[in-house]
JSON list of C-alpha atoms and ligand atoms in Angstrom, two decimals:
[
{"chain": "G", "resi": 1, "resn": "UNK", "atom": "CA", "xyz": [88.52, -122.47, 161.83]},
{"chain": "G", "resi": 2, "resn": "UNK", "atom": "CA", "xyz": [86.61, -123.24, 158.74]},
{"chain": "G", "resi": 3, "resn": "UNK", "atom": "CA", "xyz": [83.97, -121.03, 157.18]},
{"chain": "G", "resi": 4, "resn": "UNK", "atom": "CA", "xyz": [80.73, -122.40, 157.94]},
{"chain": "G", "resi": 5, "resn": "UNK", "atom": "CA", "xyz": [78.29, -119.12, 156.73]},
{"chain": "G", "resi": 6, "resn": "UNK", "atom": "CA", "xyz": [78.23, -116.39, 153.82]},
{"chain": "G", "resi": 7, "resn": "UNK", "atom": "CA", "xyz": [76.57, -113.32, 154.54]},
{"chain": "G", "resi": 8, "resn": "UNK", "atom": "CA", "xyz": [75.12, -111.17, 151.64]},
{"chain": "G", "resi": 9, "resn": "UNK", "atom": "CA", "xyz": [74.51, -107.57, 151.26]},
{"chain": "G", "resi": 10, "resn": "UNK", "atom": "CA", "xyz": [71.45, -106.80, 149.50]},
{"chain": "G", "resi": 11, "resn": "UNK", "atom": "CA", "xyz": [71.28, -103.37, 146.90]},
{"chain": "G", "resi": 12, "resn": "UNK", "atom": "CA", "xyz": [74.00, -103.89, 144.19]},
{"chain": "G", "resi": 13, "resn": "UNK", "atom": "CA", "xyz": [75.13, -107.22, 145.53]},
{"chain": "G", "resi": 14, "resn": "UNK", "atom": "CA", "xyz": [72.24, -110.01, 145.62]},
{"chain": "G", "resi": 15, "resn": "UNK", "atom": "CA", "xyz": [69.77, -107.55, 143.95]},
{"chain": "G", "resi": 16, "resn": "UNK", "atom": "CA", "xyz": [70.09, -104.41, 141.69]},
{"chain": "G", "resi": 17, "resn": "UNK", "atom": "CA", "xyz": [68.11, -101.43, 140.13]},
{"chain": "G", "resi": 18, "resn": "UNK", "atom": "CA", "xyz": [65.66, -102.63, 137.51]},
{"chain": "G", "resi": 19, "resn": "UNK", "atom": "CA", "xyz": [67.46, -99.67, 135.02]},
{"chain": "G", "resi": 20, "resn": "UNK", "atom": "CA", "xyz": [64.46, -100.40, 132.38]},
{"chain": "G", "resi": 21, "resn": "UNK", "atom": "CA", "xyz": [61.64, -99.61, 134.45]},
{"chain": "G", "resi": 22, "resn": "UNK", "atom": "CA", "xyz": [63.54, -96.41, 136.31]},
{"chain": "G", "resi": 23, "resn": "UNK", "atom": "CA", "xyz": [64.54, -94.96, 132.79]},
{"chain": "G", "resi": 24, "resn": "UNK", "atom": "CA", "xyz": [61.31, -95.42, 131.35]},
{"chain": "G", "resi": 25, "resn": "UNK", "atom": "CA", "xyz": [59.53, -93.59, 134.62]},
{"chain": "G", "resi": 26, "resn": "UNK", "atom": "CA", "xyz": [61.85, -91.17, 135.04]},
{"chain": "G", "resi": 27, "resn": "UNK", "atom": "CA", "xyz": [62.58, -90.23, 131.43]},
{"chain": "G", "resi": 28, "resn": "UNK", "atom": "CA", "xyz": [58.62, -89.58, 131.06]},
{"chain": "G", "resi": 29, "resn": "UNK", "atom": "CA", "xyz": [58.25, -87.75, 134.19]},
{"chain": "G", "resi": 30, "resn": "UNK", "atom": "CA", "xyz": [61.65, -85.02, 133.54]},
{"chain": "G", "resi": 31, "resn": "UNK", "atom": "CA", "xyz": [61.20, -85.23, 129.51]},
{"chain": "G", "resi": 32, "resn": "UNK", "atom": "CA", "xyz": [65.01, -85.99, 129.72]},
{"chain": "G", "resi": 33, "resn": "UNK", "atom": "CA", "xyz": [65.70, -89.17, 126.96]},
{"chain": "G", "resi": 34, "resn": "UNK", "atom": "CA", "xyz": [66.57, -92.07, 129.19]},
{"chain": "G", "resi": 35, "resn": "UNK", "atom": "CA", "xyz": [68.20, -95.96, 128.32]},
{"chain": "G", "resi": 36, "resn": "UNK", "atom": "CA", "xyz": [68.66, -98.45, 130.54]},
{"chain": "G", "resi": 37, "resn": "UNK", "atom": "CA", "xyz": [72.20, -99.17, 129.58]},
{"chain": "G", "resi": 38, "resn": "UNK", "atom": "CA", "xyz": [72.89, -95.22, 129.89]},
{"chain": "G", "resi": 39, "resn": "UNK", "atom": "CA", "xyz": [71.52, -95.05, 133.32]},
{"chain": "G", "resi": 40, "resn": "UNK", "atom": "CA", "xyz": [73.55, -98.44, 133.92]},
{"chain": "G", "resi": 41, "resn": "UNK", "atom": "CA", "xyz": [76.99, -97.29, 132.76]},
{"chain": "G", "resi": 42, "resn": "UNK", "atom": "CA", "xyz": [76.71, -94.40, 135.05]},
{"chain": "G", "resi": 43, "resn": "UNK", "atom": "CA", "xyz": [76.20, -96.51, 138.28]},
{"chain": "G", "resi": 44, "resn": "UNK", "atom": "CA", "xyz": [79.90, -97.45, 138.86]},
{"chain": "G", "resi": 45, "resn": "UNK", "atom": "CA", "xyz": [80.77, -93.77, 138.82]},
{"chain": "G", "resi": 46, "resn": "UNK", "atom": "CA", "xyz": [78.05, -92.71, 141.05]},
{"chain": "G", "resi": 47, "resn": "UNK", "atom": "CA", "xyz": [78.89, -95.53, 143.72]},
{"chain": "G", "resi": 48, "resn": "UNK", "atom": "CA", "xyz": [82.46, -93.85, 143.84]},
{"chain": "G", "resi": 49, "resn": "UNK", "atom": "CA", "xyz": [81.50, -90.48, 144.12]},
{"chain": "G", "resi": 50, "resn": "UNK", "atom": "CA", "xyz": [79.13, -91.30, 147.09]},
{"chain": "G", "resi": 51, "resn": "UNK", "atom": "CA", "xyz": [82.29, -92.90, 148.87]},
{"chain": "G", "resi": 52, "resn": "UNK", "atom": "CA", "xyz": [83.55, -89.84, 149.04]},
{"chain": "G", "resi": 53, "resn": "UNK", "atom": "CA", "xyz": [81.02, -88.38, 150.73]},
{"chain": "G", "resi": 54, "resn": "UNK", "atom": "CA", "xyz": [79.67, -88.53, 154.19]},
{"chain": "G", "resi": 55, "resn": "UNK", "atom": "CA", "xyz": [76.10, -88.99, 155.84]},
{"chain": "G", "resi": 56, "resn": "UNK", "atom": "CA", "xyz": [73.82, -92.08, 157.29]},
{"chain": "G", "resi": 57, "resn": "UNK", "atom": "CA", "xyz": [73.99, -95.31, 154.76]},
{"chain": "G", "resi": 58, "resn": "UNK", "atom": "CA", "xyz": [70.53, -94.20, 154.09]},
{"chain": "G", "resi": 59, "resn": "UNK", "atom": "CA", "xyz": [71.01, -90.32, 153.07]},
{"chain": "G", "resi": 60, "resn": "UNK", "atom": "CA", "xyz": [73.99, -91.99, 150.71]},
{"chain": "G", "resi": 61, "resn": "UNK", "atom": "CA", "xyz": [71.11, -94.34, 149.18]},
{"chain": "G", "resi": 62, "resn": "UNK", "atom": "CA", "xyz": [69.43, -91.35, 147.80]},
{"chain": "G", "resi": 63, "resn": "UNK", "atom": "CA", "xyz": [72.23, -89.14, 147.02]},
{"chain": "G", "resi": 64, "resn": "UNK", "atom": "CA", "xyz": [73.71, -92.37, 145.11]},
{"chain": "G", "resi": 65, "resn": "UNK", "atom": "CA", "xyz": [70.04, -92.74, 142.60]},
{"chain": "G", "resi": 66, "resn": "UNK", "atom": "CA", "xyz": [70.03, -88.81, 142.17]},
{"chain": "G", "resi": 67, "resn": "UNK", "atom": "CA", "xyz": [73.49, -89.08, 141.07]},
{"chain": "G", "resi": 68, "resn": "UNK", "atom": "CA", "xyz": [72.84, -91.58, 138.38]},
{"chain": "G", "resi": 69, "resn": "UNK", "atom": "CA", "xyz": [70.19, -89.34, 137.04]},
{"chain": "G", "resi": 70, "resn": "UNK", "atom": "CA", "xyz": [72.59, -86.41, 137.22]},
{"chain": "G", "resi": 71, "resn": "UNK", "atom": "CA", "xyz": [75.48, -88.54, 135.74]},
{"chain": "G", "resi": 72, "resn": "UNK", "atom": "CA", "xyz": [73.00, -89.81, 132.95]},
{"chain": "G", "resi": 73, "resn": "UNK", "atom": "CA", "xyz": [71.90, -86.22, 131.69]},
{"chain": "G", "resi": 74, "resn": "UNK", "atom": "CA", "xyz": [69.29, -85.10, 133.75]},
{"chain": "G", "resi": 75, "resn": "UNK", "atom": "CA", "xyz": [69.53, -81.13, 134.66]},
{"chain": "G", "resi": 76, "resn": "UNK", "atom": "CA", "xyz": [69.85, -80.57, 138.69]},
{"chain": "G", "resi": 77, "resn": "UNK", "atom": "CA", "xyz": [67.13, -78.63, 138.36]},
{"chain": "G", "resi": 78, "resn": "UNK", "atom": "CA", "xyz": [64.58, -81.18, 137.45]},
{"chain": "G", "resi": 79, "resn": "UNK", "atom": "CA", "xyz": [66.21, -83.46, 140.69]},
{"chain": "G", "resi": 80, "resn": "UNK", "atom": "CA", "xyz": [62.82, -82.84, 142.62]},
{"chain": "G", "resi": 81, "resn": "UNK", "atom": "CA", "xyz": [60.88, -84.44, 139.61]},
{"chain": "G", "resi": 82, "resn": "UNK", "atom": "CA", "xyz": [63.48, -87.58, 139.99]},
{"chain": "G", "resi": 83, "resn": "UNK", "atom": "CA", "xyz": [62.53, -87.73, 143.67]},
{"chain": "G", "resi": 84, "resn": "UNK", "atom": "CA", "xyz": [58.82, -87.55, 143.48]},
{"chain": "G", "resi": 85, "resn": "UNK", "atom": "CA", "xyz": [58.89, -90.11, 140.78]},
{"chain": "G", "resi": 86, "resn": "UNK", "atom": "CA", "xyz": [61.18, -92.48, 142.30]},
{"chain": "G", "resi": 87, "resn": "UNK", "atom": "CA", "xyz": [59.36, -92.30, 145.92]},
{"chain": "G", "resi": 88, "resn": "UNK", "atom": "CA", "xyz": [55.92, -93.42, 143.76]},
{"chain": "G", "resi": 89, "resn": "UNK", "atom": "CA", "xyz": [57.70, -95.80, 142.00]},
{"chain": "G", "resi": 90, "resn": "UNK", "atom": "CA", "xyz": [59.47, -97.69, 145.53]},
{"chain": "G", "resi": 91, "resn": "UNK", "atom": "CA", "xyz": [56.06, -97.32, 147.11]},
{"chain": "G", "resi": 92, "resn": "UNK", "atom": "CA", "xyz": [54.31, -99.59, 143.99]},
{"chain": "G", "resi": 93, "resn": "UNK", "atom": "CA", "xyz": [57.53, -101.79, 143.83]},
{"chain": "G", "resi": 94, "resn": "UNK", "atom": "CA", "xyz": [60.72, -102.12, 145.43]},
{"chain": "G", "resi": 95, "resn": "UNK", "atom": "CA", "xyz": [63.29, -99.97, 143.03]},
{"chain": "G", "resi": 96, "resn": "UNK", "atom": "CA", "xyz": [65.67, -102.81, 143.59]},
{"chain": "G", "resi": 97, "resn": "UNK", "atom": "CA", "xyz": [63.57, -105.31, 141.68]},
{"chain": "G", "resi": 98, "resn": "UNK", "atom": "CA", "xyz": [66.52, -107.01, 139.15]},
{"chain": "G", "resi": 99, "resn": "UNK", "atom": "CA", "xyz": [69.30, -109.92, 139.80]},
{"chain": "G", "resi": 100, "resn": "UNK", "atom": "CA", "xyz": [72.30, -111.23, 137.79]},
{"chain": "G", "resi": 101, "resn": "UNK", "atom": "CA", "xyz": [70.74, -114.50, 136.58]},
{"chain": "G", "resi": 102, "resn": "UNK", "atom": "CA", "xyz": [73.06, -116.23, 137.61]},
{"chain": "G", "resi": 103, "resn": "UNK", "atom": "CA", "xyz": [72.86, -115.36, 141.76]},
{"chain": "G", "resi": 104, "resn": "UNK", "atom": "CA", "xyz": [69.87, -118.36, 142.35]},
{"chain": "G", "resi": 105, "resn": "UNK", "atom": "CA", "xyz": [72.04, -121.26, 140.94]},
{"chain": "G", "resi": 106, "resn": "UNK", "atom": "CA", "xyz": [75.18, -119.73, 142.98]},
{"chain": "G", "resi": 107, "resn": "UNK", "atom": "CA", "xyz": [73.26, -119.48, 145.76]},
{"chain": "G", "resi": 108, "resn": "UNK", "atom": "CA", "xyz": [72.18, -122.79, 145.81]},
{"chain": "G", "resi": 109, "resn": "UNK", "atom": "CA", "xyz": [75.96, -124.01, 145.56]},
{"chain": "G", "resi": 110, "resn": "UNK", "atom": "CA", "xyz": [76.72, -122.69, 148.26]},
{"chain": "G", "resi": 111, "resn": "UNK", "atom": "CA", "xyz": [74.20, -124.33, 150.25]},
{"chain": "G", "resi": 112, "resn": "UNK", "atom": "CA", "xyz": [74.68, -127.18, 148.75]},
{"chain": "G", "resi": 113, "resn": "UNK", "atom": "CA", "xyz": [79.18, -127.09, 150.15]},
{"chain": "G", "resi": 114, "resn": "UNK", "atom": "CA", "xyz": [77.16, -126.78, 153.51]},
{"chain": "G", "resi": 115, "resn": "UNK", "atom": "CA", "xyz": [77.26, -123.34, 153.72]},
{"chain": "G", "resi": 116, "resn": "UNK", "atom": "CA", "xyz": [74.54, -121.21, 155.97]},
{"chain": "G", "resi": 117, "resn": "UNK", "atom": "CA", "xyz": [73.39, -117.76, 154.25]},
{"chain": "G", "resi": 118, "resn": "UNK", "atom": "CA", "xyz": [71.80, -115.14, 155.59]},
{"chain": "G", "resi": 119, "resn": "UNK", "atom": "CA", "xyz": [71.56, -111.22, 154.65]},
{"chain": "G", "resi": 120, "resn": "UNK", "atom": "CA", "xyz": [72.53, -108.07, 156.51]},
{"chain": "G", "resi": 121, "resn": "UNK", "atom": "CA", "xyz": [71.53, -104.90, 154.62]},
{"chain": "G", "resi": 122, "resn": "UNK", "atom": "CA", "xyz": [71.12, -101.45, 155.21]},
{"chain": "G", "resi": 123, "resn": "UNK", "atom": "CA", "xyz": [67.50, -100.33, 154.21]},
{"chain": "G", "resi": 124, "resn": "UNK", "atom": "CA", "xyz": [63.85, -98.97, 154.71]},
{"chain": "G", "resi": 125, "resn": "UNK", "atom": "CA", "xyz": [62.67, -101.63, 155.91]},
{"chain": "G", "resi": 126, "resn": "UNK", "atom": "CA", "xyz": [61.85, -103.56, 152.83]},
{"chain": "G", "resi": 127, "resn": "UNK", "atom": "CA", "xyz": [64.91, -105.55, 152.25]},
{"chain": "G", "resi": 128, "resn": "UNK", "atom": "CA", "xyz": [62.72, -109.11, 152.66]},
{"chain": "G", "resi": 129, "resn": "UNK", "atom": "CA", "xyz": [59.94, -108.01, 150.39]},
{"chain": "G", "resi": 130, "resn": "UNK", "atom": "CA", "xyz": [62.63, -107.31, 147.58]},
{"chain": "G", "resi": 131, "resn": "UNK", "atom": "CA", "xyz": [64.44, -110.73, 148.13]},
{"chain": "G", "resi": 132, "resn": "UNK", "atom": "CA", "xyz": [60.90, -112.32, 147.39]},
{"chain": "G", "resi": 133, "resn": "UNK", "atom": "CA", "xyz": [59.92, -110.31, 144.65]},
{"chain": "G", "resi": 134, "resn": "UNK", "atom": "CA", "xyz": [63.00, -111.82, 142.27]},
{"chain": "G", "resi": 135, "resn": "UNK", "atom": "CA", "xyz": [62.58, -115.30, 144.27]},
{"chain": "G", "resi": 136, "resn": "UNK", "atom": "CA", "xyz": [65.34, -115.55, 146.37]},
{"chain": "G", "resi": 137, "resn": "UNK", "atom": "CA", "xyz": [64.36, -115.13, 149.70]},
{"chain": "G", "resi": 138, "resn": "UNK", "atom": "CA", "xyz": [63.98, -118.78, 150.74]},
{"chain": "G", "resi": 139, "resn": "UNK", "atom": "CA", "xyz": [67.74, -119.32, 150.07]},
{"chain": "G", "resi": 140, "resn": "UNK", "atom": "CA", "xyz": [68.51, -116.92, 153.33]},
{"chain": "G", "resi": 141, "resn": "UNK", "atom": "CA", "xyz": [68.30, -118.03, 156.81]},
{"chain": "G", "resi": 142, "resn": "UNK", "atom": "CA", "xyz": [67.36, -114.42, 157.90]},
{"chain": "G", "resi": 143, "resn": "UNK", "atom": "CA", "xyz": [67.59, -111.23, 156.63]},
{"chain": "G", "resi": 144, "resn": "UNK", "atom": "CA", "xyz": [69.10, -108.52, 158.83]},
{"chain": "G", "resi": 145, "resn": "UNK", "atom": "CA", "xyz": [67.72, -104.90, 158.27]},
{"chain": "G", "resi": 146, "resn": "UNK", "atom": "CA", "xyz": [69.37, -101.96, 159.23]},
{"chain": "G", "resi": 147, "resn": "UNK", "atom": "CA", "xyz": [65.79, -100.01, 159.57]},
{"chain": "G", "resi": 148, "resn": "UNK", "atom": "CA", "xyz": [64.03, -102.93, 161.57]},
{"chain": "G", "resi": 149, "resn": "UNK", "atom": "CA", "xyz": [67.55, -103.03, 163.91]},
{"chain": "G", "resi": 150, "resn": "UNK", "atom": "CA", "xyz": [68.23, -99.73, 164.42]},
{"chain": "G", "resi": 151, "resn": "UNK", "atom": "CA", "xyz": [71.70, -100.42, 163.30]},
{"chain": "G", "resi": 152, "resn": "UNK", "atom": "CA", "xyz": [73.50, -100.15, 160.06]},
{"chain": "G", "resi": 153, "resn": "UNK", "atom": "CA", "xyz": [76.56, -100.65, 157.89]},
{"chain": "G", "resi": 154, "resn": "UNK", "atom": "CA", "xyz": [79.67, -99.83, 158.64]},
{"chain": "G", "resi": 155, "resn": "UNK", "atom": "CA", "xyz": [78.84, -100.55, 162.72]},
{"chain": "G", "resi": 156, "resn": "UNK", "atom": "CA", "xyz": [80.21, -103.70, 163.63]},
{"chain": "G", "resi": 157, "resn": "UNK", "atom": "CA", "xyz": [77.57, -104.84, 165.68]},
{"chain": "G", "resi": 158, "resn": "UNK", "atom": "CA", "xyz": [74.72, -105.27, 162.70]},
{"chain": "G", "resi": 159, "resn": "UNK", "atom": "CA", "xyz": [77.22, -108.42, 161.57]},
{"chain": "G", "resi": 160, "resn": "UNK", "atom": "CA", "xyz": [77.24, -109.65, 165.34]},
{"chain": "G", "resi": 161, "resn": "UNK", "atom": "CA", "xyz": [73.72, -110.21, 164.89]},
{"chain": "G", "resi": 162, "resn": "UNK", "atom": "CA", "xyz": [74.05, -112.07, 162.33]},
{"chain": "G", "resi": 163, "resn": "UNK", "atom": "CA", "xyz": [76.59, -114.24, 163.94]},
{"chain": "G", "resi": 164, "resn": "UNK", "atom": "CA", "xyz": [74.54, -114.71, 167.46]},
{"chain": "G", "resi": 165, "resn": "UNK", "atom": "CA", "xyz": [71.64, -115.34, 165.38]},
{"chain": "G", "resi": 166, "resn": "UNK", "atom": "CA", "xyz": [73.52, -118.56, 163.63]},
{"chain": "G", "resi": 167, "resn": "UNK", "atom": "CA", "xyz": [75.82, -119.19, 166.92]},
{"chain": "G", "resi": 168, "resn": "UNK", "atom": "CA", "xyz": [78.64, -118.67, 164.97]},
{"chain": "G", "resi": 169, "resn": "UNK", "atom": "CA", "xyz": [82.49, -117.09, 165.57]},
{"chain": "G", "resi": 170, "resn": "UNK", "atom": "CA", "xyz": [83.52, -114.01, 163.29]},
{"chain": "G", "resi": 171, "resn": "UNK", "atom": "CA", "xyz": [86.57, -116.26, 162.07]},
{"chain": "G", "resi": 172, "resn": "UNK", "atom": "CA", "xyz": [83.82, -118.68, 160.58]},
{"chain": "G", "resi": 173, "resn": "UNK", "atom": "CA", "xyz": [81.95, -116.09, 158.42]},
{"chain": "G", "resi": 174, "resn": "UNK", "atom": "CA", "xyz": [82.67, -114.05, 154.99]},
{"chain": "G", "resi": 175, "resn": "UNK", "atom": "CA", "xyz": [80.42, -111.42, 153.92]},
{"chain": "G", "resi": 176, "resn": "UNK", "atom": "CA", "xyz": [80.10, -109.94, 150.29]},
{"chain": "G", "resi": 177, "resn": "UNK", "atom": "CA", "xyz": [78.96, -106.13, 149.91]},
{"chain": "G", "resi": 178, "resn": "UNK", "atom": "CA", "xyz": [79.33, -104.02, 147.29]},
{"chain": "G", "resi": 179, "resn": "UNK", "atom": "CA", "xyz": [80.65, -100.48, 149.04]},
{"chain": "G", "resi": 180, "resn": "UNK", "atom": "CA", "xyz": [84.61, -100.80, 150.40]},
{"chain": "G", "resi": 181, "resn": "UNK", "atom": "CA", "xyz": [83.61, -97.66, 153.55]},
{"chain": "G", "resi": 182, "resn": "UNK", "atom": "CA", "xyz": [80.49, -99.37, 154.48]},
{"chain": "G", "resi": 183, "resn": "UNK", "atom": "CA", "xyz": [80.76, -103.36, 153.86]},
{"chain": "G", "resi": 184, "resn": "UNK", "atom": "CA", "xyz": [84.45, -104.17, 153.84]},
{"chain": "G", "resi": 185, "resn": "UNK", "atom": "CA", "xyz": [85.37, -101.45, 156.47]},
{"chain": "G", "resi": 186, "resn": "UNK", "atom": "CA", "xyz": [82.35, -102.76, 158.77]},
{"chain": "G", "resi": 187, "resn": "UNK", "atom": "CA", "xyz": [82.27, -106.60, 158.08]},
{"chain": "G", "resi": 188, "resn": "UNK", "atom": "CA", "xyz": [86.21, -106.20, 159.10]},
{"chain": "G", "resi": 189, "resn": "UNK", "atom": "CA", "xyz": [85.34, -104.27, 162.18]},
{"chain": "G", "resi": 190, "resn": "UNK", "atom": "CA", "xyz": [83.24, -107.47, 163.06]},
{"chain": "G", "resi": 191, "resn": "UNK", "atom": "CA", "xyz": [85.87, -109.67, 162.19]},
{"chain": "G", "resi": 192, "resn": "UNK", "atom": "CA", "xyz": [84.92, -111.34, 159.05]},
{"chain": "G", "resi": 193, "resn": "UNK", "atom": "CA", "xyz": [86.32, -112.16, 156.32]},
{"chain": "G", "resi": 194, "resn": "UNK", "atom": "CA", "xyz": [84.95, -110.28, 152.91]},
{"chain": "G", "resi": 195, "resn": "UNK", "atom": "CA", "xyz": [84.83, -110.31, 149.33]},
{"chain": "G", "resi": 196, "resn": "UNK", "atom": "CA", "xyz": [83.99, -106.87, 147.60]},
{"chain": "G", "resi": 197, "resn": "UNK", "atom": "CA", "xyz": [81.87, -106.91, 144.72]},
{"chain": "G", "resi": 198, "resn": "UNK", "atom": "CA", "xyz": [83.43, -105.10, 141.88]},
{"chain": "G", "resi": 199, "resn": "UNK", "atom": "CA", "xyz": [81.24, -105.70, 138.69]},
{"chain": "G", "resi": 200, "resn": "UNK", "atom": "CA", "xyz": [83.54, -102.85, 136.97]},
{"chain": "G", "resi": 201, "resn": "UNK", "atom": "CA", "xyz": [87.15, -103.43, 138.03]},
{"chain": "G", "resi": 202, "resn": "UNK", "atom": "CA", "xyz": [86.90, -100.01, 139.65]},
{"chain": "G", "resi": 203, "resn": "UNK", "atom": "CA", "xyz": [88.59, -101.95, 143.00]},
{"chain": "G", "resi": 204, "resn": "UNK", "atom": "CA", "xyz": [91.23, -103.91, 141.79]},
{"chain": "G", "resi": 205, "resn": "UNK", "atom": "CA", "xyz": [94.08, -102.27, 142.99]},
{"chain": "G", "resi": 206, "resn": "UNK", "atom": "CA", "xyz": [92.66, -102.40, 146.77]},
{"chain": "G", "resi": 207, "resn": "UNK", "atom": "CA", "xyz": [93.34, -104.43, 149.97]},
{"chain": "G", "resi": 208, "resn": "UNK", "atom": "CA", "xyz": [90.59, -107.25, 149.26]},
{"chain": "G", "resi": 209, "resn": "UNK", "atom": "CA", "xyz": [89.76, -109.85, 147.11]},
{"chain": "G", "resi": 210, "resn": "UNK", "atom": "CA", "xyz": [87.17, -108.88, 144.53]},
{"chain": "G", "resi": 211, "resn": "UNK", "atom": "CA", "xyz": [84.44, -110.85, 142.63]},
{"chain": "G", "resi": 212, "resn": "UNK", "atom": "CA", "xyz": [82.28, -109.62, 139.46]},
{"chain": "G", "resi": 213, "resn": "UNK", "atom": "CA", "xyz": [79.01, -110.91, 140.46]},
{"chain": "G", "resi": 214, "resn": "UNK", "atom": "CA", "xyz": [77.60, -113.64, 142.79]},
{"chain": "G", "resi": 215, "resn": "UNK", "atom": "CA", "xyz": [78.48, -116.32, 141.16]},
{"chain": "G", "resi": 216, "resn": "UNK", "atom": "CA", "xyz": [82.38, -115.53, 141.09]},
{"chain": "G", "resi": 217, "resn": "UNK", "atom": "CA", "xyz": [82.07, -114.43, 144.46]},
{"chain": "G", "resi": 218, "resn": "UNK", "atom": "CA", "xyz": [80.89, -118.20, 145.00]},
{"chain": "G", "resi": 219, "resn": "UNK", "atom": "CA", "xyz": [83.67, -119.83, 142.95]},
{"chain": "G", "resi": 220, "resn": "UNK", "atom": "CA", "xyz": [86.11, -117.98, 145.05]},
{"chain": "G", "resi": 221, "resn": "UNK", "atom": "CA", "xyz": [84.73, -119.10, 148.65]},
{"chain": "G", "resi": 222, "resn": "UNK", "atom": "CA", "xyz": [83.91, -122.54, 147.21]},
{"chain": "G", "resi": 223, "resn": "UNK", "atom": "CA", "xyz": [87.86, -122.91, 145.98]},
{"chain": "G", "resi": 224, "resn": "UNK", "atom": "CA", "xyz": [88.79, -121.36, 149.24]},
{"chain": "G", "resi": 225, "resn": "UNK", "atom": "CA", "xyz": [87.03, -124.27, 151.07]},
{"chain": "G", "resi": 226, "resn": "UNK", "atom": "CA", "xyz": [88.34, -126.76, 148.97]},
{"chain": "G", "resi": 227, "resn": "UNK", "atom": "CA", "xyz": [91.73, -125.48, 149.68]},
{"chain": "G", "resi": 228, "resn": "UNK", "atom": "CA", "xyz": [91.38, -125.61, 153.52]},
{"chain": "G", "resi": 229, "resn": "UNK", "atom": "CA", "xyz": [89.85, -129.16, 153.47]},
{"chain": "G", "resi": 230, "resn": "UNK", "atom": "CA", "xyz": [92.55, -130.90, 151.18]},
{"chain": "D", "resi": 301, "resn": "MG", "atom": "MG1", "xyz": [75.06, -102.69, 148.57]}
]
């Protein structure tokens, strides 16, 4: 059986954390020096530490952004200053508000093979509004959200969704997420095919094929297709 849809994840996969605005916010707010590219190179670090813990998806969300502060030189005990400041902050505009410029051309690819996309994500909610905000929602059939399902990542049944939604067998879809407990475990359990976003090379010694960004993550499936059509 041929694949005939990609699903995306949304936070640190299609989208990610627009680093200049949080540091510049944050850094005011705790008096604590903040970069971009320091809050950036601790994100890898933080995403591995939260696999090790335990929780809902959406507990993990917040644990993972006060660990970057933490990891980037904030003191713990200035954590309830990061809070305030990021819950103002996602109420003006989505935190996840930046995108690897090359996702919309990728996108578009894969569309263009023939491809259906659509995007299952665990959040508040708001995982639509963020897809417009960078300008990428019209590439998506639908967007699944975890907070507007009442089901999220790793439960199997959030992909089946996506699959009855499009009409579609398991065998005939790949998803790409960005966390190996909650998106490769879960997509897996659903009986898809996956590709594990791994911007840092922090996954390469693991049980799945990896991709830098969106647009390798696109190469791959696209030379995968070729492959099963020649
Ligand atoms: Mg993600």
């Amino acid at each position: 059986m041929s694949l005939r849809t990609v699903l995306f994840d949304a936070g640190n996969t299609l989208i990610s954390l627009d680093y200049p605005r949080l540091a510049a916010a944050v850094g005011g707010a705790t008096g604590v020096s903040l970069t971009a590219d320091g809050l950036a190179a601790t994100a890898g670090d933080a995403a591995l530490a939260l696999e090790r813990g335990d929780g809902t998806d959406r507990e993990r969300a917040s644990r993972y952004l006060e660990l970057l502060f933490e990891l980037a030189g904030v003191p713990r005990s200035r954590m309830e200053l990061v809070r305030e400041t990021l819950l103002q902050l996602h109420q003006e505009r989505h935190l996840f508000g930046a995108m690897d410029p090359g996702t919309p051309a990728a996108l578009t690819r894969l569309r263009q093979a023939g491809l259906r996309l659509a995007v299952v994500s665990n959040s508040d909610g708001r995982a639509e509004e963020a897809l417009a905000a960078v300008g990428i929602l019209e590439q998506f059939e639908f967007v699944i959200d975890s907070q507007l399902v009442g089901i999220e990542k790793p439960d199997p049944r959030i992909f089946r969704i996506a699959l009855e939604r499009m009409g579609l067998e398991p065998a005939e879809g790949l998803y790409v997420g960005d966390i190996y407990e909650v998106d490769v475990i879960g997509a897996r359990r659903a009986g898809l095919d996956v590709i594990l976003m791994d911007p840092l090379g922090h996954h390469a010694g693991r049980d799945v094929r990896t991709a830098r960004n969106v647009a390798q993550a696109a190469e791959l499936v696209l030379l995968q297709e070729r492959q099963v059509s020649t």
